[in-house]
XYZ file of C-alpha atoms in Angstrom:
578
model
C 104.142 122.730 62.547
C 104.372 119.086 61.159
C 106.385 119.653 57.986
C 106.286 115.813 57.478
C 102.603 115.904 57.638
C 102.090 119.257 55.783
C 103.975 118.640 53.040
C 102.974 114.701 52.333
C 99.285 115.845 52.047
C 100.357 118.258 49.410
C 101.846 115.475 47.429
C 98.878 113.561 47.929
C 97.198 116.323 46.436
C 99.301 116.226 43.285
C 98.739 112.676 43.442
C 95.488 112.557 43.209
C 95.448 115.528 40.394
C 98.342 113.091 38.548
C 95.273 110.083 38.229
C 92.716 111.899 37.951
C 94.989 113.618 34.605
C 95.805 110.267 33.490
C 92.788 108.073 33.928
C 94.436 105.588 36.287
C 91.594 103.323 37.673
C 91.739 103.706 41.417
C 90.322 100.537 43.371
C 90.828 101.299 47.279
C 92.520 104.970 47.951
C 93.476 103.510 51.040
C 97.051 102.808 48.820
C 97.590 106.217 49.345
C 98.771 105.680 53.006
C 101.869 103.828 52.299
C 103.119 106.763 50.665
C 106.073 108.364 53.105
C 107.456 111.459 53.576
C 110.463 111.130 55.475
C 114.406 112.325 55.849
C 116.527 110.092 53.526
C 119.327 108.575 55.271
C 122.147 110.199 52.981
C 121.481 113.890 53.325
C 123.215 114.809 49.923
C 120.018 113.262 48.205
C 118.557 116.202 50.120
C 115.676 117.322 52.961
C 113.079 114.686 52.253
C 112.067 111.931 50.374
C 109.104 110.111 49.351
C 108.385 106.647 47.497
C 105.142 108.120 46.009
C 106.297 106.529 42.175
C 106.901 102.998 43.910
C 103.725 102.839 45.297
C 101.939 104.175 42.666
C 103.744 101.816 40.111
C 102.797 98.893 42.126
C 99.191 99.778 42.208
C 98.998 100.999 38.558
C 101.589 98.510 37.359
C 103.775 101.287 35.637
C 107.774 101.894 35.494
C 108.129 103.798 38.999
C 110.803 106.205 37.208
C 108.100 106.609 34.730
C 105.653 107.939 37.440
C 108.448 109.921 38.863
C 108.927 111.961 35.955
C 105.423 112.747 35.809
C 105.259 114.100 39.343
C 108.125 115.612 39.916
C 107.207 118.728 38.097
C 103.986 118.460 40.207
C 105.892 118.580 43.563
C 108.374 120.794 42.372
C 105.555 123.346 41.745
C 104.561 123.106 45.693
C 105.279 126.294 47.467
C 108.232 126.311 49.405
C 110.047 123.917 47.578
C 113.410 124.680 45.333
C 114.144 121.362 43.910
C 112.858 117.846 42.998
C 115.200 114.939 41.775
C 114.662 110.991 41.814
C 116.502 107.950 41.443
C 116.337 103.954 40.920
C 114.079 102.622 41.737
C 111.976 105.463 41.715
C 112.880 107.398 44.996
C 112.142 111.098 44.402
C 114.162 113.635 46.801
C 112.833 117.121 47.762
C 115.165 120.231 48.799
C 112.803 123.521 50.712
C 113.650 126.629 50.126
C 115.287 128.202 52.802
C 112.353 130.238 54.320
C 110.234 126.824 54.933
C 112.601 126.147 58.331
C 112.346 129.972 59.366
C 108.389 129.868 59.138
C 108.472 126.596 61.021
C 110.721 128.159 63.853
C 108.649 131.102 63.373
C 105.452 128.829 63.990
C 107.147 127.373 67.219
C 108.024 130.383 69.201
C 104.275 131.962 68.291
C 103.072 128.774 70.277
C 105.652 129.326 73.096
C 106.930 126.071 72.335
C 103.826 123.756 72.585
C 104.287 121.248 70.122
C 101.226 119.513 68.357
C 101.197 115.774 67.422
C 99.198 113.868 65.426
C 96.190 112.025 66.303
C 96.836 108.332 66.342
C 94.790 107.463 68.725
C 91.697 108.678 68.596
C 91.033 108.332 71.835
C 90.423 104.398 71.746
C 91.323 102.721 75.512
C 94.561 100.713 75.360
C 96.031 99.050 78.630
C 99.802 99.183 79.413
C 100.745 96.831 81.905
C 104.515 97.281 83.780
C 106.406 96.003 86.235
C 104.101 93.392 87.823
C 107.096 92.471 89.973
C 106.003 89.365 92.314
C 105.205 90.690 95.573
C 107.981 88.613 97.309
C 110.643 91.515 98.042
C 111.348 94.708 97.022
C 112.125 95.955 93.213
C 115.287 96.125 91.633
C 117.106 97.470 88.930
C 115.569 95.396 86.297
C 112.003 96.522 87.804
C 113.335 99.452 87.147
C 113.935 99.138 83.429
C 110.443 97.994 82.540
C 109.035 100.307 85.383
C 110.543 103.811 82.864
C 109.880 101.618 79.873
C 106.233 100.847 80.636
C 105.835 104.536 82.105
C 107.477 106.893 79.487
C 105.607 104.431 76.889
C 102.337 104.744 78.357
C 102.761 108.560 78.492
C 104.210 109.031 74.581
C 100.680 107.024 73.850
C 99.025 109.461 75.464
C 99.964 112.407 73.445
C 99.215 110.748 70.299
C 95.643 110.530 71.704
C 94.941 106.923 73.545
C 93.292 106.575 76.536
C 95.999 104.916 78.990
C 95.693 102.487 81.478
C 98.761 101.839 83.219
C 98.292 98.332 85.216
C 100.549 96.245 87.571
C 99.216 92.568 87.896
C 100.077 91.465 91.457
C 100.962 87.844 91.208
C 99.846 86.926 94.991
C 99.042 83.495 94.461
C 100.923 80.010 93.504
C 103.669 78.346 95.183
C 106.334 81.629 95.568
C 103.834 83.131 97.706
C 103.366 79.887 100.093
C 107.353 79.955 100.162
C 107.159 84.064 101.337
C 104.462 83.393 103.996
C 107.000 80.873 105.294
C 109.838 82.964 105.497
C 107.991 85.594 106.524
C 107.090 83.169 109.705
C 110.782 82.679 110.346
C 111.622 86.270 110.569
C 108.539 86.175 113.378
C 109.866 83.265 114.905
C 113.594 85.383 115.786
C 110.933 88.156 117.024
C 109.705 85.793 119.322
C 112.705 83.462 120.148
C 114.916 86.523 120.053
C 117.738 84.131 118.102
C 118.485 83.636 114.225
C 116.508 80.839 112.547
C 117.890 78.801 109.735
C 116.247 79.628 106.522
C 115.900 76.336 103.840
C 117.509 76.734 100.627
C 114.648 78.610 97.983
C 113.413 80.403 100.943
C 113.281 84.224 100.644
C 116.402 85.566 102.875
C 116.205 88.930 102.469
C 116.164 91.424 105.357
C 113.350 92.968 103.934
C 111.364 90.446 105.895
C 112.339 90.926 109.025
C 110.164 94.482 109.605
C 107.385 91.731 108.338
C 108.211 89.228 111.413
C 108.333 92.549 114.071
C 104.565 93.493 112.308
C 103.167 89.940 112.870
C 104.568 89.633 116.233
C 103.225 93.040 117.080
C 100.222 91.650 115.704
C 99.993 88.188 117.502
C 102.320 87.937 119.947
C 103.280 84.531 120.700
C 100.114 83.357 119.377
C 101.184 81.614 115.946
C 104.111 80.186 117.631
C 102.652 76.342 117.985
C 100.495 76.781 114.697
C 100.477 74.527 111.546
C 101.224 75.717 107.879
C 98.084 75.779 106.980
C 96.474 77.688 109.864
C 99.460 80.868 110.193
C 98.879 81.092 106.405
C 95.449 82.524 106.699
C 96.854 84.916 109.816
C 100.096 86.511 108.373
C 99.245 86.396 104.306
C 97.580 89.286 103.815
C 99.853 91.183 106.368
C 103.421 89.991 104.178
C 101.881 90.482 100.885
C 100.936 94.421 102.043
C 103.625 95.432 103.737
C 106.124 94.344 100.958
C 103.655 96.102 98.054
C 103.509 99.186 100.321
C 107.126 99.440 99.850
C 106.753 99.072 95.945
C 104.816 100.935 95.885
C 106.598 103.646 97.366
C 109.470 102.824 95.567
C 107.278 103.896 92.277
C 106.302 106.784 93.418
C 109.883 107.746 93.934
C 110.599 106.626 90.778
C 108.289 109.081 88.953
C 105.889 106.190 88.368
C 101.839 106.264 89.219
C 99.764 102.896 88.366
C 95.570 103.345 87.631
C 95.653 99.832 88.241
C 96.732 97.238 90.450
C 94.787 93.809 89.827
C 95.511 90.765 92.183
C 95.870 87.483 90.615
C 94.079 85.547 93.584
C 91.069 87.880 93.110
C 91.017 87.164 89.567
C 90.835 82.948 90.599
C 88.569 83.874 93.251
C 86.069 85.900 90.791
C 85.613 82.703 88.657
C 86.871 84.193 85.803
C 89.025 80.836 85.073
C 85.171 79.253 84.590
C 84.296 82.024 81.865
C 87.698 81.233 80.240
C 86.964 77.466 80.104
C 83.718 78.275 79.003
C 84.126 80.914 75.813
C 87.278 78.645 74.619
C 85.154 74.931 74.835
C 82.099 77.053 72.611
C 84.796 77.757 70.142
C 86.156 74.130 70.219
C 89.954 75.250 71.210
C 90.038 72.763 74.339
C 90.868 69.214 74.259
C 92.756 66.532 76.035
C 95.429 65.520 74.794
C 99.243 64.357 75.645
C 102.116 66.619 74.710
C 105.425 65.789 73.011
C 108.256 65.605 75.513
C 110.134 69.113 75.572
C 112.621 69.526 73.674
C 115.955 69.777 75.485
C 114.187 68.743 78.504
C 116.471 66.189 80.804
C 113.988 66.024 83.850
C 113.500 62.066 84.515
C 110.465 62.511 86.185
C 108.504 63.923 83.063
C 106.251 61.279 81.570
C 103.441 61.694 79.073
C 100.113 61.785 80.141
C 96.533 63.225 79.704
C 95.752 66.886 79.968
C 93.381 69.670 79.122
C 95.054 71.947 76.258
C 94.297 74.467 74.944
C 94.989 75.164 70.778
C 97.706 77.462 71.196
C 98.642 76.067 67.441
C 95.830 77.729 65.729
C 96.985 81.020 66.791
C 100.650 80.616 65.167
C 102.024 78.668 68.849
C 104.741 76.396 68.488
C 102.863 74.245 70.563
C 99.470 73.362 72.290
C 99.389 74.673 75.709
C 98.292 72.638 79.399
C 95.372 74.487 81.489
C 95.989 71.886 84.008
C 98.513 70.140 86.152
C 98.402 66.646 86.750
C 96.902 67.543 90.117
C 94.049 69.091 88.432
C 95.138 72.618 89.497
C 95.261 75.194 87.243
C 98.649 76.129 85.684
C 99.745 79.410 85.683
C 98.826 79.631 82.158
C 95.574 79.544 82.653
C 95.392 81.566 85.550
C 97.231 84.169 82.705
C 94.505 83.866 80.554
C 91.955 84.707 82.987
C 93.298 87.783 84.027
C 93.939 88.764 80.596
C 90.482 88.600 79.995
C 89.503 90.049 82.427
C 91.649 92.954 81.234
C 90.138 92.880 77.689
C 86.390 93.158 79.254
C 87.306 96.277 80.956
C 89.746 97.471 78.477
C 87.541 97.089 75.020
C 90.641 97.521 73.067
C 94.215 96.268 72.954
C 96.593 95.026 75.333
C 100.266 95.833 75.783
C 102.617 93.981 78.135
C 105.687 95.054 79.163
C 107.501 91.860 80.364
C 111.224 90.697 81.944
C 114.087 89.001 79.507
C 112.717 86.001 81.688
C 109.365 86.055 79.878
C 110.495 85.188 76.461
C 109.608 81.900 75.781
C 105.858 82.872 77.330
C 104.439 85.280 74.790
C 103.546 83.276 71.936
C 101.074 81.643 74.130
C 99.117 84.538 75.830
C 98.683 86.280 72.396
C 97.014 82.873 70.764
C 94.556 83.334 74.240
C 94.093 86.763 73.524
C 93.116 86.473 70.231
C 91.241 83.250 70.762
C 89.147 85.077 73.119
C 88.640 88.536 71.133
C 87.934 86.681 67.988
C 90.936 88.953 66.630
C 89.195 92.082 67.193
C 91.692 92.987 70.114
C 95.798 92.281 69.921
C 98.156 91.878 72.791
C 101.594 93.086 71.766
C 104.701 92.066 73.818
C 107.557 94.167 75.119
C 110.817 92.524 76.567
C 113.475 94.327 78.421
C 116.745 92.629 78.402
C 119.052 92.614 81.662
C 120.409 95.033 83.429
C 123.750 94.608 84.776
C 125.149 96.931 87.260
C 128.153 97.992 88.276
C 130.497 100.219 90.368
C 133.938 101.298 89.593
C 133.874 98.074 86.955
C 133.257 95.889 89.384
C 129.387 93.701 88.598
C 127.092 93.553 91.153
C 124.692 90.355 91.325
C 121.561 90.243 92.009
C 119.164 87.710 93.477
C 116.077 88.208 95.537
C 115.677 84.594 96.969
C 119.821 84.884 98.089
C 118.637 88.262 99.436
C 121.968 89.734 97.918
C 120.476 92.298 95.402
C 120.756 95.965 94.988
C 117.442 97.769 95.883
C 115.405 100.344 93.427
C 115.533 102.443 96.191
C 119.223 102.427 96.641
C 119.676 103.242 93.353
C 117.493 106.042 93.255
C 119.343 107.224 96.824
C 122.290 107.074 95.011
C 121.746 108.751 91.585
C 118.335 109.941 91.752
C 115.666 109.521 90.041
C 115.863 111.581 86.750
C 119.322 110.032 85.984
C 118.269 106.272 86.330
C 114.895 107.334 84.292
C 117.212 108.385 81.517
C 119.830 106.003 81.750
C 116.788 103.167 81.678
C 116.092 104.437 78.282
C 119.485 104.696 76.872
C 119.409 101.441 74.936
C 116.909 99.590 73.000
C 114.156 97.841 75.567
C 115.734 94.192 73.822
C 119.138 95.089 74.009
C 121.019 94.835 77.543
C 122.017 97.693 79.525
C 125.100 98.679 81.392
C 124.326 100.804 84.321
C 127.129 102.320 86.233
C 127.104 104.127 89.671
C 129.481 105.976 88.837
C 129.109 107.059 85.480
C 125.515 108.212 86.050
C 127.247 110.533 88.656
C 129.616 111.837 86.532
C 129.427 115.333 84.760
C 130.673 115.122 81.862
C 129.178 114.095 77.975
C 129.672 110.606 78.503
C 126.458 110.798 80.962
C 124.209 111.448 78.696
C 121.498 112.750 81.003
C 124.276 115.208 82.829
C 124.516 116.094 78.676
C 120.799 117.115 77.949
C 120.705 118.880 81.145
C 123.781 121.006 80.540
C 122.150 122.023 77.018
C 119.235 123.247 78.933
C 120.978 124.679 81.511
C 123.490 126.340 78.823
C 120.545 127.168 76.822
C 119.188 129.007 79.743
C 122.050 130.915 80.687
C 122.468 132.058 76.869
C 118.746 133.637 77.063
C 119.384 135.404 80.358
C 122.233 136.883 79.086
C 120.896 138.185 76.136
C 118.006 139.783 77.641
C 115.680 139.455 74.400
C 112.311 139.467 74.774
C 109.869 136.772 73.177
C 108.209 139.692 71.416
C 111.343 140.353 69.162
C 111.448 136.934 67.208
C 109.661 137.945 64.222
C 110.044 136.150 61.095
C 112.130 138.870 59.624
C 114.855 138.486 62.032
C 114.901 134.851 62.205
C 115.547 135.266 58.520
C 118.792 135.848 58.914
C 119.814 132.323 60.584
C 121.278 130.975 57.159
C 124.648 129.229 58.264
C 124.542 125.696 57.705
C 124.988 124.976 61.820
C 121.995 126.767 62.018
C 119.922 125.454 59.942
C 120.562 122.013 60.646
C 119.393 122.496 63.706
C 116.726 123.668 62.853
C 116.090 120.255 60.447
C 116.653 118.331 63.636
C 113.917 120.095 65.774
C 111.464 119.443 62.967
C 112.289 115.706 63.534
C 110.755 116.259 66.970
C 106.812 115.559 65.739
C 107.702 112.481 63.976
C 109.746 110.783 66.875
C 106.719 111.323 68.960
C 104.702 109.109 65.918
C 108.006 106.554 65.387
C 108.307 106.256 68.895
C 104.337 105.727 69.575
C 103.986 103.217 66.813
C 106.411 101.199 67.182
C 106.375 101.267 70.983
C 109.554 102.353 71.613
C 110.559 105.523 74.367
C 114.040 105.268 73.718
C 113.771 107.404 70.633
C 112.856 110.039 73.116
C 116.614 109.920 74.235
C 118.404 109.029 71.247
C 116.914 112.630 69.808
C 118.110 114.379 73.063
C 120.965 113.368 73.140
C 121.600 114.400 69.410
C 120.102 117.333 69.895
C 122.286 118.138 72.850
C 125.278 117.533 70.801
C 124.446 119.507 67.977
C 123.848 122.630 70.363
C 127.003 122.018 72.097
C 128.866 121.681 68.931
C 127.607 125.052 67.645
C 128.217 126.301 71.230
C 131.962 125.574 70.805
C 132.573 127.129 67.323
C 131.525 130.489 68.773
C 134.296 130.103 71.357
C 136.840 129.956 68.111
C 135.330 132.341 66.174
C 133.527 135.363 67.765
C 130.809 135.506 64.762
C 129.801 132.078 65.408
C 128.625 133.069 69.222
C 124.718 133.245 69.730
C 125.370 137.185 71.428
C 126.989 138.582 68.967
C 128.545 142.258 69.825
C 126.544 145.408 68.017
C 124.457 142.678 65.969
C 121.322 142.976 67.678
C 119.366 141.402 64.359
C 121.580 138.460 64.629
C 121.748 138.348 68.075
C 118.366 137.925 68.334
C 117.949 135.476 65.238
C 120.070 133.061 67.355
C 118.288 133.754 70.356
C 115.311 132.519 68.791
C 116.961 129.424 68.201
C 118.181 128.459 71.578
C 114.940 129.922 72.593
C 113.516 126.406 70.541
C 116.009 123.937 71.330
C 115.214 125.018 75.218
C 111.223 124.307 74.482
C 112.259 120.722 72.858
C 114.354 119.815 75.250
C 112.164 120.645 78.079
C 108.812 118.923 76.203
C 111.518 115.664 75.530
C 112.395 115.539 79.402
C 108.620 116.193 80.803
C 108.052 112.897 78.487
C 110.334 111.125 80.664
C 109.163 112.882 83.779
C 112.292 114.947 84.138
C 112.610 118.399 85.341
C 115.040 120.165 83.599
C 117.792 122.103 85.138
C 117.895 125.784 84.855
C 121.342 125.776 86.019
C 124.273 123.589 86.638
C-alpha cells in the first residue's frame, strides 16, 4: 500500500539485474540506499522520480545519462508503468498507468482504512523528553507548543516502530526554587496576617501561589511564622513544589498529553550520579582546570578570570570548553545536566531527543559533546527548539511573564478554544519558526482556521457517505475503475503521499507535516466538493449513476480514513458533524 516503497524495490531489482549485465564491480551494496523514489516537485516531469543513474554514476564513475539510458527500458518494463523519461543530470521520471492508483485505493478500503508504515524503528528504545517546564507556576502557551510538539512527535515515532519514552525533567533544585519557597512563604504569611505582603522584585507574584500559602497554613498554622530561611525551607518545599506540578500536571492531561516519566533533578544530585559523571569523563581525560576566555559580548564588571574544572566540550565540535563548577565549588547547572542525561542514557540504551524552549539555544552544543563523551558515540542526543509563541486577541498581543505573574494560563487557553484546536494550531508552523496564535481565529469557522478546515472535510465527508447509503461491500476494483477525471485522481496521488509523511515526518523529527498534509488534503476535497455544485456531473451522488456514484463514494470513503488516522496522530477526535 506503499507505492513509494513497492515500486523503488522494483527498481532496485532492475538495478541489480543492470550490474550484474554489465560487470560493474560492486564494493558495499549499501550504495543502493541513497537511491529515492519520490514525487518530483514539477508534476509535468510526471508521478515519480528517482536519481538511480546519479548514484550509480558516482559509484561506478560513469556519465549518469549514460546509466539512464540503460535503465530506463528496464523500469519502463515494470508492470504498471506507461512511461519512463530522464533528464540532466541524469534524473529519470516515471508516469503509472492509470490502474496503479485504483488498485492502491482498492488496497485501502479492503483494509478499512488501516494504513501500514514502514519499520524504522525496529523497536530500539528512544527517549523523548517535553516540556520540563520549571515547577515555579503553571504552564503557558509556549509549554504548550513543545508540550504537542514533544507529544505528536513521540507518537509518529511510535508507528514507525520505536519504543517511546516520553519524559518531563522536573528542575526542583537551584536558586529559582529557593526564590518559589520564598514566595510561597509570603502568600502564607497574608494567610496568617490576613493583609497583603510586599513581594521583592524576581519574586514569583503570581496568584497561583496563594492556594499554596492557604495549604501551608492549613498545614502549620502559625507555626513557621517566627522561622528562619533555612528552617521553613525544609517544612513548605516539598508541599509548593507538589501542589504547583499537580496542576501541570493536570493541565497535560487536559491537553491530550500523558508523560511515562517524570525525573526530579534534586533526586538525580542526591543519587550521586554527578560522582559517576566526574568519574567516566576524568578516565577518558576530558576534565581539566583551566581559565576561560572572557565571553564574548559580555559587559558584566564583576567577571574576572579564574580557575575552574572544565570539561572538553571542544572535542565534541563546542565552541567552547564548558565549567562543572562555580567559583563556590557548587556544581553548575551544566553539570547537574549532564548527570541527568546520563542517567537517562543508562536506562534508555539508545538515543536521546530533547525538545527544548527558543530560550535554550545557545545550550545544546554543550549537552550533545556530554552525551557523546559519555556514550563513546554509540548514543546521539538530537535537539528540538520551538520558537515563541505570541498570542493575541482581536490584534491586540498579550505578554507573558511568570515571575510578573501577568501571563495567560495553558488552561485558559484550552477553556477558551479547547484542546483539539490549540493541538492543531501548535503544529501549524515549523517547531523553529514563531507562531501566531489568535483567540479568535482559532474560534472562527471558516478555512482560515485550519483545524475548523480538516474537521469540516470530515464532517462533509461524513455527511456525503450517509447520504449515499453505499455499502463498503460495493467498492470493488471494477467500479473504482471508473474514477478517471483528473480531480480524482489527484487525489488519489495525494493520499498515497500519506505513508511517506509518516517516514519524512519521523526522520526528520518533524509533526508538522502531519498538518501541512491535512490541510492540503482538506483543500483538495473541498475544491472538488465545489465543482460539483457548478456542474451536476462533478457531484460525488450522481443521479441514476449508481457505478459512478459509488466510484466516488469510495473515494471520500478514503479521504475520511486519512483524515481520521492524521487527527488520531495528533490526538484529535474528528467531527462527524458540524
Amino acid at each position: 500500500m506503499n507505492i513509494f516503497d513497492t515500486y523503488l524495490n522494483k527498481i532496485l531489482f532492475e538495478i541489480d539485474i543492470l550490474i550484474s549485465e554489465n560487470n560493474w564491480k560492486l564494493k558495499n551494496k549499501l550504495f543502493l540506499n541513497k537511491v529515492v523514489l519520490e514525487q518530483p516537485k514539477n508534476i509535468s516531469f510526471g508521478d515519480m522520480s528517482t536519481n538511480a543513474a546519479m548514484i550509480l554514476g558516482s559509484e561506478f564513475k560513469i556519465n549518469p545519462i549514460r546509466i539512464a539510458e540503460l535503465l530506463t527500458p528496464k523500469i519502463k518494463s515494470i508492470e504498471g508503468i506507461s512511461d519512463v523519461t530522464f533528464i540532466k543530470p541524469g534524473f529519470i521520471n516515471i508516469v503509472y498507468e492509470i490502474n496503479v492508483w485504483h488498485k492502491f485505493l482498492f488496497q485501502l478500503l479492503s483494509r478499512k482504512g488501516i494504513w501500514k508504515y514502514k519499520n524504522i524503528g525496529l523497536n530500539r528504545k528512544i527517549n523523548v523528553e517535553f516540556v520540563s517546564a520549571n515547577p515555579t507556576g503553571p504552564l503557558h502557551a509556549g509549554h504548550a507548543r513543545g508540550a504537542v510538539f514533544g507529544d505528536v512527535l513521540s507518537s509518529i515515532l511510535e508507528m514507525v516502530g520505536y519504543d517511546v519514552t516520553r519524559e518531563y525533567y522536573i528542575n526542583d533544585s537551584g536558586s529559582q526554587i529557593d526564590i518559589l519557597v520564598k514566595s510561597a512563604f509570603l502568600r502564607y504569611l497574608e494567610v496568617l496576617e490576613n493583609k497583603t505582603q510586599n513581594i521583592p522584585e524576581g519574586w514569583y507574584p503570581g496568584d497561583y501561589l496563594k492556594e499554596v500559602g492557604k495549604a501551608i497554613f492549613e498545614k502549620f498554622g502559625d507555626e513557621l511564622q517566627n522561622l528562619s530561611f533555612e528552617k521553613y525551607f525544609l517544612q513548605i518545599r516539598d508541599i509548593t513544589l507538589n501542589m504547583i506540578l499537580y496542576n501541570i500536571k493536570k493541565d497535560l492531561k487536559n491537553l491530550g498529553v500523558k508523560m511515562d516519566t517524570y525525573t526530579s533533578e534534586q533526586k538525580i544530585i542526591d543519587s550521586k550520579k554527578l560522582d559517576e559523571v566526574i568519574k567516566i569523563l576524568n578516565e577518558k581525560r576530558l576534565l581539566y582546570t583551566g581559565i576561560l576566555d572572557k565571553p564574548k559580548g559580555n559587559s558584566n564588571q564583576d567577571w574576572e578570570p579564574r580557575p575552574q574544572l572544565l570539561f572538553k566540550s571542544k572535542n565534541f565540535g563546542d565552541d567552547s570548553d564548558r565549567a562543572l563548577k562555580k567559583s563556590d565549588e557548587s556544581w553548575t547547572y551544566f553539570a547537574s545536566d549532564i548527570a541527568y542525561h546520563l542517567d537517562k542514557l543508562i536506562r534508555t540504551k539508545g538515543n536521546l531527543i530533547n525538545i527544548l524552549g527558543a530560550d535554550h539555544g545557545g545550550y545544546t552544543t554543550r549537552i550533545s559533546s556530554a552525551v557523546m563523551a559519555l556514550s563513546e558515540k554509540k548514543y546521539t542526543l538530537t535537539n528540538k527548539i520551538c520558537a515563541i509563541v505570541h498570542l493575541s486577541e482581536s490584534g491586540k498581543k498579550i505578554k507573558m511573564s511568570k515571575r510578573s505573574g501577568n501571563f495567560v494560563t495553558l488552561s485558559e487557553i484550552i477553556e477558551k478554544v479547547g484542546k483539539d484546536a490549540l493541538r492543531f494550531i501548535m503544529l501549524t508552523r515549523r517547531n523553529d519558526q514563531t507562531l501566531e496564535f489568535d483567540f479568535v481565529k482559532a474560534k472562527e469557522q471558516n478555512k482560515d482556521n485550519p483545524v475548523f478546515y480538516v474537521h469540516y472535510a470530515f464532517a462533509r465527508c461524513n455527511s456525503i457517505i450517509e447520504s449515499a447509503s453505499i455499502c463498503e461491500s460495493q467498492f470493488s476494483l471494477n467500479k473504482i475503475n471508473k474514477l478517471v477525471l483528473k480531480e480524482e485522481i489527484n487525489l488519489i496521488k495525494l493520499l498515497t503521499q500519506w505513508p511517506k509523511v509518516i517516514e519524512i515526518a519521523a526522520k526528520k523529527l518533524e509533526p508538522h507535516r502531519i498538518c501541512f498534509f491535512l490541510i492540503e488534503l482538506a483543500s483538495e476535497f473541498h475544491s472538488y466538493w465545489n465543482k460539483g455544485k457548478q456542474d451536476p456531473n462533478l457531484k460525488f451522488i450522481v443521479e441514476n449513476n449508481i457505478e459512478i456514484t459509488t466510484a466516488r463514494i469510495s473515494l471520500v470513503k478514503s479521504i475520511s480514513y486519512t483524515i481520521k488516522a492524521g487527527l488520531s496522530i495528533l490526538s484529535i477526535e474528528p467531527m462527524k458533524r458540524m
